PDB file of C-alpha atoms in Angstrom:
ATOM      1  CA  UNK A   1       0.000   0.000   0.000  1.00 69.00           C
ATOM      2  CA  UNK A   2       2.928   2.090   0.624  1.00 71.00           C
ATOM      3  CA  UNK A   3       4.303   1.872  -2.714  1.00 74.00           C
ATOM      4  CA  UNK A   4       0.848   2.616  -4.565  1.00 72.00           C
ATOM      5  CA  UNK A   5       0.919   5.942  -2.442  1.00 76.00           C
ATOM      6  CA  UNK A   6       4.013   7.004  -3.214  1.00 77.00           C
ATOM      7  CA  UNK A   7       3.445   6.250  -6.932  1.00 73.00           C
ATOM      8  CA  UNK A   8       0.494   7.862  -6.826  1.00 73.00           C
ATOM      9  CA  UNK A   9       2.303  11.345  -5.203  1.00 75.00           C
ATOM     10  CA  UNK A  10       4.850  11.003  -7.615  1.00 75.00           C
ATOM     11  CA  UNK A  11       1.816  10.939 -10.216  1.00 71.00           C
ATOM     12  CA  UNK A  12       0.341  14.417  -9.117  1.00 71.00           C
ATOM     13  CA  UNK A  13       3.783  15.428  -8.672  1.00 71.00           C
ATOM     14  CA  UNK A  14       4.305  14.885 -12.511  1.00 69.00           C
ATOM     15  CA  UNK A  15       1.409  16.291 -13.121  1.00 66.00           C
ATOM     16  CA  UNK A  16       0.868  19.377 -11.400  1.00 64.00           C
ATOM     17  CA  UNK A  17       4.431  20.062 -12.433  1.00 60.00           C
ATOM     18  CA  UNK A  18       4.800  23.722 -14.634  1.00 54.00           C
ATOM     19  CA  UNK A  19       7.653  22.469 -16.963  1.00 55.00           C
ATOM     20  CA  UNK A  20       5.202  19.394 -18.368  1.00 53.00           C
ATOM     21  CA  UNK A  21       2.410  21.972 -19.583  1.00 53.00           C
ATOM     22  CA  UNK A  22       3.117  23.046 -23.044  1.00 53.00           C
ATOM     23  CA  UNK A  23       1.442  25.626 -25.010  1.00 52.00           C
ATOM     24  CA  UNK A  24       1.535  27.307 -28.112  1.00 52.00           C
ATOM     25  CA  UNK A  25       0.500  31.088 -28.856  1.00 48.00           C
ATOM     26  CA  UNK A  26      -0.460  30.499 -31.838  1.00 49.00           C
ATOM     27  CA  UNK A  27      -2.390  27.002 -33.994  1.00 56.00           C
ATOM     28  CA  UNK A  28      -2.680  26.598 -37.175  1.00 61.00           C
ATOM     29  CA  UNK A  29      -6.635  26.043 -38.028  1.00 59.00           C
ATOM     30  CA  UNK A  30      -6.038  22.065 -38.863  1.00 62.00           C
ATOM     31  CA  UNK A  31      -4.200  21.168 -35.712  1.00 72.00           C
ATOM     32  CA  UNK A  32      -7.535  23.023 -33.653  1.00 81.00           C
ATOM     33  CA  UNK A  33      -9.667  21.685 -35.886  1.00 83.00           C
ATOM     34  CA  UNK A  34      -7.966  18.443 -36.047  1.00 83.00           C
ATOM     35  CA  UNK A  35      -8.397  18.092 -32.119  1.00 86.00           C
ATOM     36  CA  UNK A  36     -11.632  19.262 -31.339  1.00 90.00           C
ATOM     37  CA  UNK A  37     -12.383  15.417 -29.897  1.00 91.00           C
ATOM     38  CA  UNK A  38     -10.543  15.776 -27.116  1.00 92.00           C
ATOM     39  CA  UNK A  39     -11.826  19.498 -25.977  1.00 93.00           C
ATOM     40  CA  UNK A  40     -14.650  17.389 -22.938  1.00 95.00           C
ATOM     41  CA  UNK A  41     -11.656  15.725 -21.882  1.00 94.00           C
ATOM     42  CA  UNK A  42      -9.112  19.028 -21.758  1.00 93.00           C
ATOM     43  CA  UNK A  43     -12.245  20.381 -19.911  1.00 94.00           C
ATOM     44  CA  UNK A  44     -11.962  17.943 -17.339  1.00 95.00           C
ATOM     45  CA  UNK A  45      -8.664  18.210 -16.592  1.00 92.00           C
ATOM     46  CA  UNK A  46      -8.731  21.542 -16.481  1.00 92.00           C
ATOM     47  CA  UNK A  47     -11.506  21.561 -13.994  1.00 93.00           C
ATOM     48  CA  UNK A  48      -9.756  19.157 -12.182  1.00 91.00           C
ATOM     49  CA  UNK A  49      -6.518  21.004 -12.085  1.00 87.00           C
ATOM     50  CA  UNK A  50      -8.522  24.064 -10.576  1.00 89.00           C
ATOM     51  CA  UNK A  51      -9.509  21.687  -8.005  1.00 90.00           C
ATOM     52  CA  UNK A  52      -6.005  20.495  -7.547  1.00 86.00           C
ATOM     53  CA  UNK A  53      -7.441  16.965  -7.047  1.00 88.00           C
ATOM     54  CA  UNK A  54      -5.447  13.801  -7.174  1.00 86.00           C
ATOM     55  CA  UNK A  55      -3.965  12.784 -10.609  1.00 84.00           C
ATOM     56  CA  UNK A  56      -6.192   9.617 -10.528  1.00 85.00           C
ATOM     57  CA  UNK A  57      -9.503  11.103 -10.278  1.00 90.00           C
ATOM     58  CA  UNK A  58      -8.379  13.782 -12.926  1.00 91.00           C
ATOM     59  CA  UNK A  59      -7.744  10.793 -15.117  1.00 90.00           C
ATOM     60  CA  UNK A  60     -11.247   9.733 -14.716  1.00 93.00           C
ATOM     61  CA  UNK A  61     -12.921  13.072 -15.030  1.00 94.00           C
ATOM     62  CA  UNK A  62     -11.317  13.064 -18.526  1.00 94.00           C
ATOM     63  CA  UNK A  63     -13.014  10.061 -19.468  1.00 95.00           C
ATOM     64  CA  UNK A  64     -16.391  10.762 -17.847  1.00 96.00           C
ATOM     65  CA  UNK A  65     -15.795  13.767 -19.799  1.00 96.00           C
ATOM     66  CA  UNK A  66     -16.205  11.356 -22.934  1.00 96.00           C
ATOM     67  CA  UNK A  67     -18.624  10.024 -22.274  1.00 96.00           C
ATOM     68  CA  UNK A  68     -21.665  12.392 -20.895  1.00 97.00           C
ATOM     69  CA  UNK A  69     -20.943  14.200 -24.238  1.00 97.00           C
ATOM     70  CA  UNK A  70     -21.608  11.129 -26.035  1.00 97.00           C
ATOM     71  CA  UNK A  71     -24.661  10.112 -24.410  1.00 97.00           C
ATOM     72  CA  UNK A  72     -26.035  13.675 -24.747  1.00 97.00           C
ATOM     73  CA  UNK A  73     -25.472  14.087 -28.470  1.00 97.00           C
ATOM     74  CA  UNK A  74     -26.323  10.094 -28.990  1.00 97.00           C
ATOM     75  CA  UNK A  75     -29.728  11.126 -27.070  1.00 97.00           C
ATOM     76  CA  UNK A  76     -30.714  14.422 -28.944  1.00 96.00           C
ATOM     77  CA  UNK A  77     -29.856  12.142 -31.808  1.00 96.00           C
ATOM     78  CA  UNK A  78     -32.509   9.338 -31.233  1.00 95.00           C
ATOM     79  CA  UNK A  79     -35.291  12.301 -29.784  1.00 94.00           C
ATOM     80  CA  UNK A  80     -35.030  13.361 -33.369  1.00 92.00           C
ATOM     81  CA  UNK A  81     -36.102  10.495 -35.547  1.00 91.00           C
ATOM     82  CA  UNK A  82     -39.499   9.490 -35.911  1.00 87.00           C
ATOM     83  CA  UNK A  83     -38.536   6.159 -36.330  1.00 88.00           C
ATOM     84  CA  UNK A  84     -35.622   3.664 -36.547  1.00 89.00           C
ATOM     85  CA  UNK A  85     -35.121   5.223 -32.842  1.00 93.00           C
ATOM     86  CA  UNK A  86     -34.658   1.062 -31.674  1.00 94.00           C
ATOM     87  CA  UNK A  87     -31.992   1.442 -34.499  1.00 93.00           C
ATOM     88  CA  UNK A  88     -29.693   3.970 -33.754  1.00 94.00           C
ATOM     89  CA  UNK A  89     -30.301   2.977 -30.254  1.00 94.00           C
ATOM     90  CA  UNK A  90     -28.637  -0.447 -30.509  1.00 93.00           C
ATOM     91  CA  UNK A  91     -25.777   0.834 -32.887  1.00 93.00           C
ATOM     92  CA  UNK A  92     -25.265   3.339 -30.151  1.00 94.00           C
ATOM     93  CA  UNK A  93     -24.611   0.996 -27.489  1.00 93.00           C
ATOM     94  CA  UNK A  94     -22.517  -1.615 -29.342  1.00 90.00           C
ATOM     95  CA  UNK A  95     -19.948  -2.322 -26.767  1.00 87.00           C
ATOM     96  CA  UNK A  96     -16.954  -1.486 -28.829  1.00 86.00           C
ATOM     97  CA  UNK A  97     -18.657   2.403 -29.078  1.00 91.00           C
ATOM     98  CA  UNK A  98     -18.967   2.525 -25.753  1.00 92.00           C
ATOM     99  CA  UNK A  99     -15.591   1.370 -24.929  1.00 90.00           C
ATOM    100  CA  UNK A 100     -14.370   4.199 -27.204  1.00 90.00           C
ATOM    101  CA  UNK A 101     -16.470   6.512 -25.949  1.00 93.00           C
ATOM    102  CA  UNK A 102     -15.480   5.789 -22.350  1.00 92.00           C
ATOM    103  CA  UNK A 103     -11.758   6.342 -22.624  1.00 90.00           C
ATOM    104  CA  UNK A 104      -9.421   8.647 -24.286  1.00 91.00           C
ATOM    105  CA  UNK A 105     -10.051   8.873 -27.965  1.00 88.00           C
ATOM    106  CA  UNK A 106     -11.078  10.812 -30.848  1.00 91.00           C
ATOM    107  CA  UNK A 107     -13.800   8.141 -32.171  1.00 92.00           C
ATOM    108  CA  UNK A 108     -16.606   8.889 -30.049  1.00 94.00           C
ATOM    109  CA  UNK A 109     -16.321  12.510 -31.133  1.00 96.00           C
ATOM    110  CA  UNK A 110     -16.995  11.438 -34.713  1.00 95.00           C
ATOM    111  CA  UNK A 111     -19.551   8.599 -33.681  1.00 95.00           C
ATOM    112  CA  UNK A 112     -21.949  10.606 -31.598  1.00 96.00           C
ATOM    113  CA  UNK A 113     -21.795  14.206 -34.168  1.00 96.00           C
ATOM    114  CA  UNK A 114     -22.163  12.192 -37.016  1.00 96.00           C
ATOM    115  CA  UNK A 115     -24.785  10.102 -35.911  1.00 96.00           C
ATOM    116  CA  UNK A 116     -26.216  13.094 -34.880  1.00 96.00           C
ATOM    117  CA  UNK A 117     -25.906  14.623 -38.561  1.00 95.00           C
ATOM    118  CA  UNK A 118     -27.461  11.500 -39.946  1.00 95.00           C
ATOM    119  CA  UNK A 119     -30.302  11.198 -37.525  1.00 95.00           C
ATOM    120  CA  UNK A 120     -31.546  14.774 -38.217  1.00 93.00           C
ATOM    121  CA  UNK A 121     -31.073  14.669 -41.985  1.00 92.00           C
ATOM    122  CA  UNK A 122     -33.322  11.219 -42.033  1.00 91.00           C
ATOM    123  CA  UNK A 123     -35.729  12.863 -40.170  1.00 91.00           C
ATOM    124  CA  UNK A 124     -36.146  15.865 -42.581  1.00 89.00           C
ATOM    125  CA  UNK A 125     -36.092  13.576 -45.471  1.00 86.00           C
ATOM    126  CA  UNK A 126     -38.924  11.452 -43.818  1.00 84.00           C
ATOM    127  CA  UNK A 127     -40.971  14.102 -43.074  1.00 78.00           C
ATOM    128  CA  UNK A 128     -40.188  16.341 -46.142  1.00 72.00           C
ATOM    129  CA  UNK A 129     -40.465  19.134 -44.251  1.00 75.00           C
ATOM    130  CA  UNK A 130     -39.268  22.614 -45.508  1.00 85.00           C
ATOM    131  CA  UNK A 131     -36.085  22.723 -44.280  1.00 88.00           C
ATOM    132  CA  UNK A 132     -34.914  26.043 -43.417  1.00 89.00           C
ATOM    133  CA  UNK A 133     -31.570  27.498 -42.251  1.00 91.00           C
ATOM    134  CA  UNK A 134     -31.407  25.956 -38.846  1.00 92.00           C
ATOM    135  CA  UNK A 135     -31.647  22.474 -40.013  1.00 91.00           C
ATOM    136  CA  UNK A 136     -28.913  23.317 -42.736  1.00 92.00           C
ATOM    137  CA  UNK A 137     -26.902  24.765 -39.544  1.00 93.00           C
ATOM    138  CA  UNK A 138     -27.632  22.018 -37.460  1.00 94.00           C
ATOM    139  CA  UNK A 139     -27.088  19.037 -40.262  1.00 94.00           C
ATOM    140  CA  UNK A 140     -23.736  20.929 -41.560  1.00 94.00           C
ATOM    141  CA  UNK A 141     -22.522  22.121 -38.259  1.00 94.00           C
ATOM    142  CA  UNK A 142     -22.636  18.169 -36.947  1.00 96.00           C
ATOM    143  CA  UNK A 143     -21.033  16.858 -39.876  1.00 95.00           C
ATOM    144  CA  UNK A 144     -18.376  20.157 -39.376  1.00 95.00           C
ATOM    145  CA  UNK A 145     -17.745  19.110 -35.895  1.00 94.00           C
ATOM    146  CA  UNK A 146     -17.674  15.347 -36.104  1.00 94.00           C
ATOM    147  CA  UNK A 147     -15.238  15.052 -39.159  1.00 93.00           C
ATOM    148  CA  UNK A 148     -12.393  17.374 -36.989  1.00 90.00           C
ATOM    149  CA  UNK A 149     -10.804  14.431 -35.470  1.00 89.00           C
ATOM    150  CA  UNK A 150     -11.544  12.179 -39.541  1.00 88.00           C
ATOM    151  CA  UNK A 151     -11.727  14.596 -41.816  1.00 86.00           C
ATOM    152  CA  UNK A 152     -11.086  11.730 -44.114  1.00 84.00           C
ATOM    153  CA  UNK A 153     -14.780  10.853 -44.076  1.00 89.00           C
ATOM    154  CA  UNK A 154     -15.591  14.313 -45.659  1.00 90.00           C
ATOM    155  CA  UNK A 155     -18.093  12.574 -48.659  1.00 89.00           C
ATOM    156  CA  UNK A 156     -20.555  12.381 -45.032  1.00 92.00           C
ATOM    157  CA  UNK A 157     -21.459  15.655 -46.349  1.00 92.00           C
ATOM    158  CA  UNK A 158     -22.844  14.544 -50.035  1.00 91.00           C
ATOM    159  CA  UNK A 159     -25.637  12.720 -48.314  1.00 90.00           C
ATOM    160  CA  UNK A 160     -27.521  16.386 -48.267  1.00 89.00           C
ATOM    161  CA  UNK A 161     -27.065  16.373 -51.838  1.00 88.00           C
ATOM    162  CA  UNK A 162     -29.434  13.955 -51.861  1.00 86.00           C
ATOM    163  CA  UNK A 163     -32.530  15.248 -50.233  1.00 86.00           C
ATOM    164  CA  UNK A 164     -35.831  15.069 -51.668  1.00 85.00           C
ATOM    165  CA  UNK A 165     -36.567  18.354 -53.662  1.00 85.00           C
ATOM    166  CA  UNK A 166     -40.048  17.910 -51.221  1.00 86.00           C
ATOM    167  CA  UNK A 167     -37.745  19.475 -48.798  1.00 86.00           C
ATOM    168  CA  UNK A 168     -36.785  22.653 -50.062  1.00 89.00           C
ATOM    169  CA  UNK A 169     -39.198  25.776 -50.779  1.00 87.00           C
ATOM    170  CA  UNK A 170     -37.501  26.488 -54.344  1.00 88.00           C
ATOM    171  CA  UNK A 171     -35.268  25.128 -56.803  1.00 89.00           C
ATOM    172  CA  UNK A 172     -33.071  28.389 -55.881  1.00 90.00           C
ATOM    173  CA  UNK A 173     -33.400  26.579 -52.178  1.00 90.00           C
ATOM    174  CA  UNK A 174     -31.916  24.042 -52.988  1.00 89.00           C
ATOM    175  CA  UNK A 175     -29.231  25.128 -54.891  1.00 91.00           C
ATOM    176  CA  UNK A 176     -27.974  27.856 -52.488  1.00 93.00           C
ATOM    177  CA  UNK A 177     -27.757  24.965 -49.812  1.00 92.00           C
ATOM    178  CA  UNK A 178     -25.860  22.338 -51.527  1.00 92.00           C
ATOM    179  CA  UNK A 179     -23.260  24.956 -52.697  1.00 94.00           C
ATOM    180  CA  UNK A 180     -23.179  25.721 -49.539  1.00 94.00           C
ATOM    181  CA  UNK A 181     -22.615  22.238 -48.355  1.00 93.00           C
ATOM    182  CA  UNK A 182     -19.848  21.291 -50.948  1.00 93.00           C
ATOM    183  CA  UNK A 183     -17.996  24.678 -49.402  1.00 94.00           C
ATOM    184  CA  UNK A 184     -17.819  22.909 -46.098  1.00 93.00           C
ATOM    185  CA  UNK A 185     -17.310  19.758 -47.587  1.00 92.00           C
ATOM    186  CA  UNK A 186     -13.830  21.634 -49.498  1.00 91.00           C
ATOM    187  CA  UNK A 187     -13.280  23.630 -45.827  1.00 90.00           C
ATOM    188  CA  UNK A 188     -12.915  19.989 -44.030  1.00 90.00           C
ATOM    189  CA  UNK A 189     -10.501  18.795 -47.050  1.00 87.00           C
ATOM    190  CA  UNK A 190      -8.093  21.896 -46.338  1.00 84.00           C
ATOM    191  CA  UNK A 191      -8.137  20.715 -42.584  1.00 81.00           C
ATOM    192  CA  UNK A 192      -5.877  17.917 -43.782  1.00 74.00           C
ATOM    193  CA  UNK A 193      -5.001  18.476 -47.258  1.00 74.00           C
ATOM    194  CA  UNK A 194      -3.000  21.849 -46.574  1.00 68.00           C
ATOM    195  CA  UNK A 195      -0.478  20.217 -44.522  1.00 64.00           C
ATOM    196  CA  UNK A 196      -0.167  16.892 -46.684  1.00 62.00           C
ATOM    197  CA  UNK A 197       1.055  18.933 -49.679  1.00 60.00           C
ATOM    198  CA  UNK A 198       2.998  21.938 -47.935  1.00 60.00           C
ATOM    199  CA  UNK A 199       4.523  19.211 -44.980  1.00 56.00           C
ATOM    200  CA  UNK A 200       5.495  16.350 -47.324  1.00 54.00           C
ATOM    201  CA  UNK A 201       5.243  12.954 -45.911  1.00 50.00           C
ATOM    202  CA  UNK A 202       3.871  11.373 -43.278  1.00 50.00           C
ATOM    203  CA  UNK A 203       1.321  13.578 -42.100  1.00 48.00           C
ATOM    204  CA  UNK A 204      -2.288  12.060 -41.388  1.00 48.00           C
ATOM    205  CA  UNK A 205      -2.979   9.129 -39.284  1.00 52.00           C
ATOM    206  CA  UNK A 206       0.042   7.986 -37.926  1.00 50.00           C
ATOM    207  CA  UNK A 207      -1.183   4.791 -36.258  1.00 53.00           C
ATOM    208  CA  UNK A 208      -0.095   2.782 -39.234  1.00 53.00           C
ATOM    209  CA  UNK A 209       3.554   3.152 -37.403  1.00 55.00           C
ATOM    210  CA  UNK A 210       7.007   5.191 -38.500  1.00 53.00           C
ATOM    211  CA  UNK A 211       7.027   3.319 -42.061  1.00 57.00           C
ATOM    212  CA  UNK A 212       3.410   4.585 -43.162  1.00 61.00           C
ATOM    213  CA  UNK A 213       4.085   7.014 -45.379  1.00 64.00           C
ATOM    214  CA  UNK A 214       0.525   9.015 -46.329  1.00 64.00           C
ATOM    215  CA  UNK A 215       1.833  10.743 -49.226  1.00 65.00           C
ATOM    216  CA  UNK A 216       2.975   8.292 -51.311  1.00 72.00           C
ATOM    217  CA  UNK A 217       0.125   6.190 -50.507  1.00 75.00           C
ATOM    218  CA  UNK A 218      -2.021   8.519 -52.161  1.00 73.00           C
ATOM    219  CA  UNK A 219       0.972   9.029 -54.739  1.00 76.00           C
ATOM    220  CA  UNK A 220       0.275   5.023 -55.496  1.00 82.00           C
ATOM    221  CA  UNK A 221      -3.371   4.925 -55.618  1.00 83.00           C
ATOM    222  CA  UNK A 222      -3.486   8.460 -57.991  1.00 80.00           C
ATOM    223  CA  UNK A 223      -0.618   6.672 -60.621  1.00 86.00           C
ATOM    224  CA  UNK A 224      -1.724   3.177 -59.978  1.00 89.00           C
ATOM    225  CA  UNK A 225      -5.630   2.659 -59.970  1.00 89.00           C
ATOM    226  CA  UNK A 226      -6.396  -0.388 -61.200  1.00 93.00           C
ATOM    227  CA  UNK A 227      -3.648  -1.800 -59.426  1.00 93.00           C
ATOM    228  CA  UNK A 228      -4.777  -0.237 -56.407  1.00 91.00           C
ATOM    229  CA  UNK A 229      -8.483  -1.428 -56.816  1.00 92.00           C
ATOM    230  CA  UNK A 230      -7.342  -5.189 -57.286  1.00 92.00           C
ATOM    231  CA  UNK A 231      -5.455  -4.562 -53.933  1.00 92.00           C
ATOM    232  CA  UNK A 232      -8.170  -3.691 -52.068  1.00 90.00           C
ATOM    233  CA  UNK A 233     -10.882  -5.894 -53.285  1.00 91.00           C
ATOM    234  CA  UNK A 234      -8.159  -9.148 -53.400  1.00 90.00           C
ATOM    235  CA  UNK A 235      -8.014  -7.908 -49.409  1.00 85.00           C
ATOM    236  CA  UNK A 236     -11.607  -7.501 -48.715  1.00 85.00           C
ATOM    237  CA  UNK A 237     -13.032 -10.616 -51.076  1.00 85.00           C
ATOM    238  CA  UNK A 238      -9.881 -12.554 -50.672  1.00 83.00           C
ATOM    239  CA  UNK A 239      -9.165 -12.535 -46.665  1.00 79.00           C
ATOM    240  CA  UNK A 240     -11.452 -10.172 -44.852  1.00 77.00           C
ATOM    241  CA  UNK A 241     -14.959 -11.418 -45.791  1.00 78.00           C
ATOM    242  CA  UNK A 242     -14.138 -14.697 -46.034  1.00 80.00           C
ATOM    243  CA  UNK A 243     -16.339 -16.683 -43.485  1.00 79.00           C
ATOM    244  CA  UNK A 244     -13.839 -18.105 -42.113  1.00 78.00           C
ATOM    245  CA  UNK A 245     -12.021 -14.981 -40.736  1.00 74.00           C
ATOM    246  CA  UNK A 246     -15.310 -13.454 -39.612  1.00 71.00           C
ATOM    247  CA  UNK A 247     -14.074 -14.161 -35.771  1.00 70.00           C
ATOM    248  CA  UNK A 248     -10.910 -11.968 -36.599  1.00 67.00           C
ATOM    249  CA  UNK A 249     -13.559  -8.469 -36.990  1.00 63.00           C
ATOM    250  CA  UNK A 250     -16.449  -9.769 -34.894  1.00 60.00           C
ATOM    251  CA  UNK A 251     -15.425 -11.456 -31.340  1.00 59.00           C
ATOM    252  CA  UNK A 252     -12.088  -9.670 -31.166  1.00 57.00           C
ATOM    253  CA  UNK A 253     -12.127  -5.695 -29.403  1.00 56.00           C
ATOM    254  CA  UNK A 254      -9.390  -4.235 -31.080  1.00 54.00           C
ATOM    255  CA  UNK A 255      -9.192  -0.835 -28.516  1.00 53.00           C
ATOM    256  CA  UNK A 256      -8.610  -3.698 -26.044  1.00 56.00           C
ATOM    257  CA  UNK A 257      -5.196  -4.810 -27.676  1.00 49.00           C
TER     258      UNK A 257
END
């Protein structure tokens, strides 16, 4: 017991510790917009720092943090829909998105906003409502705020394209709104496409390890398409939907290790 509480002093120590804070005067608009998952969490441990609690409990605040924000969007999500609430309900609590959403990641950030963006643009569509600016700020503005942490998944935003001229008061409408939407849609591609050309290499997702090297993935798949395409469909035909691999992506957690 001894040596957990001096571990544990040495923690806050660390923590509370001026010369392990760093900070920046000035961010570039993709690395804040790049990290917007993880502003509940910074929240917590700032509140917890005010505090000056123990290092531990900070720890959890962060991740309680998490997940109350995912619950609330996840739930103003469902309240929206007429139906397929049972739906999104039960893809909601899948136990690998609530894993996510209970620790330190970037994930449930884009689960619960763009859930959120779906949920309300399937409810417009089904009730072909006139939609007017506040659903185009509230379906945009999710999609804006979930892709931060992925802006790879910025064709989320084409879906509007696709509404039901039902839902708009005039062809003008309509037109004025999914310009507008394809202007987000290019703002989201600068968040990461700005630094990929003027950085060089290996910006992006760097989980893939030191020897992923973005650009000249891209590089490959631009020069190289049909190569490229028999890759990826040898992969997903060949080894990844074959039946007898299914255990490999459905009893295995991969957050867990």
């Amino acid at each position: 017991r001894q040596v957990v509480e001096e571990y544990k002093e040495e923690l806050n120590a660390s923590y509370y510790g001026k010369e392990n804070i760093e900070s920046e005067s000035v961010r570039s608009y993709s690395s804040v917009y790049n990290t917007l998952g993880y502003i509940p969490a910074a929240v917590a441990h700032m509140v917890g720092r005010f505090l000056h609690l123990p290092y531990v409990m900070i720890f959890y605040m962060g991740k309680l943090a998490n997940l109350l924000l995912y619950v609330t969007v996840i739930y103003a999500a469902i309240k929206r829909l007429k139906s397929g609430k049972w739906i999104l309900t039960t893809i909601a609590l899948f136990p690998t998105l609530i894993y996510m959403a209970s620790n330190y990641s970037y994930d449930y950030w884009v689960n619960a906003w763009t859930m959120y963006g779906f949920a309300y643009l399937f409810s417009v569509m089904e009730k072909k409502k006139k939609i007017e600016f506040k659903d185009f700020a509230k379906i945009i503005g999710s999609f804006f705020l979930g892709l931060g942490p992925k802006a790879i998944y910025f064709l989320f935003l084409l879906f509007f394209l696709f509404l039901p001229k039902e839902c708009f008061s005039s062809k003008k409408q309509k037109n004025m709104y999914c310009i507008a939407a394809i202007g987000v849609m290019f703002v989201i591609i600068s968040s990461f496409m700005v630094s990929f050309v003027v950085q060089g290499p290996g910006r992006g997702d760097i989980r893939g390890g030191g020897g992923v090297n973005s650009t000249d993935q891209v590089q490959f798949i631009l020069q190289n398409p049909l190569e490229y395409a028999k890759i990826l469909l040898t992969y997903l035909f060949g080894d990844y939907l074959r039946i007898e691999n299914s255990n490999e992506y459905t009893n295995n957690m991969y957050y867990l290790g």
